[in-house]
Amino acid sequence: MPLRMVYMDHSATTFVDQAVLEKMLPFFSEKYGNPNSVHAWGREVRSSVEEARMNVARLVNAEPREILFTGGGSEADNLAIKGVAENLGEKGRHLVTTAIEHHAVLDTFKWLGKHGYDVTILPVDGDGLVDLDEFRNALRPDTILASVMYANNEVGTIQPIHEMGSICREKGVLFHTDAVQAAGHIPIDLKELPVDLLTMAAHKMYGPKGVGALYVRKGVRIAPLVHGGGQEFGLRSGTENTAGLVGFGAAAELAMKRIASGEIEEERRLRDLLIDGLLLRIEDSSLTGHRTLRLPFHASFCIRYIEGEAMLLRLDFAGIGASSGSACTSGSLEPSYVLLAMGLDHATAHGSLRLTLGKDTSEEDIAYILETLPPIVQTLRAMSPFKKNS
Amino acid sequence: MSMYNEKVIAAFMNPKNVGAMENPDGVGEVGNATCGDVMKIYLRVKDERIEDIRFETFGCAAAIATSSMATEMVKGRTIEEALKLTNRDVANALGGLPPEKIHCSLLAEEGIRAAVEDYRRRSQGLPSLPPRHEAVCHHDLAGSEEPRGD
């Protein structure tokens, strides 16, 4: 057994908070009613679902009526993009997105590209940021939608969403942002933020998997993906995943408290200890993504001369759960498209390592990583034909 | 991430014959950093027998494990015997590899062949060959993509 078990892959998913789980459990047993039923069994569950909607709305300062629940972040992204494309296809066929979006966004746009839409995919700079002038110039009279992720999952960079939203407003283009990594971790105020559609997922903020939400600003119309009984304002039919929705609501409530209490600041401090400590201890390593415009729980690196999967496996044996954008971790032979879009060469991208903190991560955990990783890197580098000056 | 069996893990965690060699009789370098794996094999040959063999590998756990196993399998063997080693032999000796990792075992076979070729050239007084960094990855041998993590 390893000395310590340290889960550092909260960008992939978080554990379900105990308080969240406890709120969910009755909806698997005694509170089994269908929220669409008129009787007492149904009404009781309906009020819990609406309370959950209110809590998710409050997290991003939206109206409950603007929040619709989905079966996860990917579905919410698909619904936002295809829903706008379908609804405004008569007005224009041009769509704008970026090269570093999550596949739920990028592949949806690529699919639309094969179905009569014209898609512009914007590049990013070395920090993973989209250039605002380029963004502005990409918007044409026939552009109906732009989608830029709030914060990137692989490198943690936070985009200038407010500025982009303002540009979209100016040009009369709808603006969607995938905030799956950001929501619940940094303050988002949709009363002030010029965003029309925003995606969230419960399992990135200590809620359950398989539950997401799409914020649809009042007055913005989209077409549904799933037709049927007309649940979720007619935009997502199907009997509600009541336990999941209640869990999302509880997770959102918890996230608001974390943000308000300054807990996030402590997370940021630990993240900086990790970033600074790692860069100091490991030669020829670099941070990927922006140093300050960055998710508070996110640290990502490239460790030169070695390959990511080998690093992950050795970390795993030492009790540390991390991830990498190396080709070998995906089963494909291409390293992370995000890192390549940021201008990294293939060999460097193969050596990527992502460590994402959670609310239970302690300073001792960070110290354990900082003492465990350097010898692993040293061992793998001793095996590598690539050395400094070669 | 791939699921490896215990033999692969053991070879990855405690690889044999690691590191560069001083004054080798033959050196072979194959693979491509773009694809994520490069293997360098060093040979010491005496009376047409591989007296010592070393490797340096940039790559995933499977690439390191196959490097270790392949070098173990040809150490002490004659050159002729070493050339008969196939990637299948290496994969089998490791108790099998995940389908998408088979290309790593191919690299071990190629690495040993390249080192032997270099040894032969040197013994004929010919200059060493440059590293063989294939322009394309062994895409056809890769398995289908696994679901993505985030």
XYZ file of C-alpha atoms in Angstrom, chain B:
150
model
C -5.413 4.420 -19.434
C -4.561 0.900 -20.498
C -4.977 -2.019 -18.169
C -1.692 -3.844 -17.836
C -1.109 -7.293 -16.395
C 1.246 -7.881 -13.467
C 4.172 -8.974 -15.645
C 4.047 -5.757 -17.641
C 3.787 -3.708 -14.470
C 6.724 -5.571 -12.914
C 8.882 -5.014 -16.008
C 7.872 -1.325 -16.053
C 8.509 -0.732 -12.377
C 11.821 -2.667 -12.278
C 13.179 -2.653 -15.809
C 16.418 -4.512 -16.543
C 19.305 -3.316 -18.728
C 18.510 0.386 -18.392
C 20.906 3.148 -19.386
C 23.499 4.126 -21.944
C 26.585 2.021 -22.646
C 30.173 3.214 -22.955
C 31.790 2.299 -26.274
C 29.081 -0.005 -27.617
C 29.673 -2.241 -30.658
C 26.315 -1.305 -32.123
C 23.584 1.265 -31.493
C 20.051 1.352 -32.862
C 17.550 4.143 -32.356
C 13.981 3.754 -33.576
C 10.607 5.357 -33.037
C 9.446 8.914 -33.138
C 9.060 11.450 -30.381
C 6.000 12.794 -32.207
C 4.277 9.460 -31.665
C 5.383 9.335 -28.048
C 7.968 6.583 -28.126
C 11.648 6.393 -28.970
C 13.892 3.453 -28.152
C 17.655 3.350 -28.232
C 19.437 -0.014 -27.989
C 23.145 -0.458 -27.248
C 24.967 -3.751 -27.943
C 28.232 -5.238 -26.800
C 29.056 -8.212 -29.035
C 31.743 -10.845 -28.603
C 32.194 -13.776 -31.021
C 28.796 -13.020 -32.627
C 27.111 -13.269 -29.241
C 25.348 -10.425 -27.408
C 27.470 -10.107 -24.337
C 25.621 -7.072 -23.006
C 22.640 -5.010 -24.078
C 21.222 -1.743 -22.761
C 18.255 0.404 -23.618
C 17.028 3.954 -23.225
C 13.345 4.502 -23.901
C 11.098 7.532 -24.051
C 7.596 6.187 -23.902
C 4.698 4.759 -22.010
C 4.753 1.896 -19.517
C 4.315 -0.678 -22.293
C 7.258 0.755 -24.232
C 9.496 0.558 -21.165
C 8.280 -2.928 -20.208
C 8.834 -4.299 -23.733
C 12.292 -2.690 -23.850
C 13.203 -4.487 -20.648
C 11.735 -7.821 -21.722
C 13.219 -7.753 -25.245
C 16.702 -6.953 -23.957
C 16.416 -9.745 -21.383
C 15.367 -12.183 -24.102
C 18.345 -11.561 -26.383
C 21.045 -11.082 -23.783
C 23.586 -13.917 -24.048
C 22.117 -15.066 -27.370
C 23.886 -15.099 -30.735
C 23.201 -12.348 -33.238
C 21.333 -14.839 -35.424
C 19.110 -15.837 -32.529
C 18.456 -12.224 -31.595
C 17.307 -11.403 -35.111
C 14.636 -14.095 -34.839
C 12.967 -12.281 -31.949
C 9.555 -10.980 -32.983
C 7.272 -8.463 -31.346
C 4.859 -11.317 -30.712
C 7.538 -13.172 -28.712
C 8.063 -10.080 -26.562
C 4.350 -9.488 -26.028
C 3.815 -13.161 -25.191
C 6.686 -13.189 -22.718
C 4.943 -10.284 -20.992
C 1.729 -12.260 -20.803
C 0.077 -10.109 -23.465
C -0.371 -6.378 -24.043
C -3.499 -4.291 -24.492
C -4.305 -4.159 -28.256
C -3.505 -0.441 -28.555
C -0.056 -1.082 -27.075
C 1.084 -3.734 -29.569
C 2.952 -1.063 -31.530
C 5.243 -0.618 -28.514
C 6.434 -4.213 -28.820
C 7.136 -3.665 -32.509
C 9.539 -0.944 -31.487
C 11.571 -3.426 -29.396
C 11.940 -5.779 -32.348
C 12.934 -2.906 -34.637
C 15.342 -1.482 -32.074
C 17.297 -4.707 -31.775
C 17.422 -5.145 -35.570
C 18.670 -1.580 -35.999
C 21.388 -2.116 -33.380
C 22.509 -5.356 -35.052
C 22.587 -3.643 -38.454
C 24.733 -0.908 -36.967
C 27.048 -3.502 -35.400
C 27.468 -5.203 -38.798
C 28.207 -1.935 -40.540
C 30.780 -1.038 -37.926
C 32.485 -4.442 -38.212
C 32.756 -3.819 -41.973
C 34.274 -0.420 -41.286
C 31.172 1.438 -42.545
C 29.863 4.584 -40.810
C 26.943 4.298 -38.384
C 23.445 4.785 -39.647
C 21.496 7.777 -38.416
C 18.612 7.118 -35.994
C 15.542 5.712 -37.723
C 12.802 8.047 -36.690
C 9.825 6.944 -38.707
C 7.913 9.804 -40.226
C 4.586 8.213 -39.374
C 3.349 6.558 -36.233
C 2.126 2.978 -36.355
C -1.414 4.242 -36.578
C -2.780 1.098 -38.172
C -1.704 -0.892 -35.160
C -3.320 1.378 -32.629
C -6.524 0.324 -30.992
C -9.689 2.331 -31.063
C -9.807 5.399 -28.857
C -10.896 4.997 -25.299
C -13.495 7.312 -23.799
C -12.039 10.603 -22.669
C -11.688 11.475 -19.037
C -13.241 14.838 -18.335
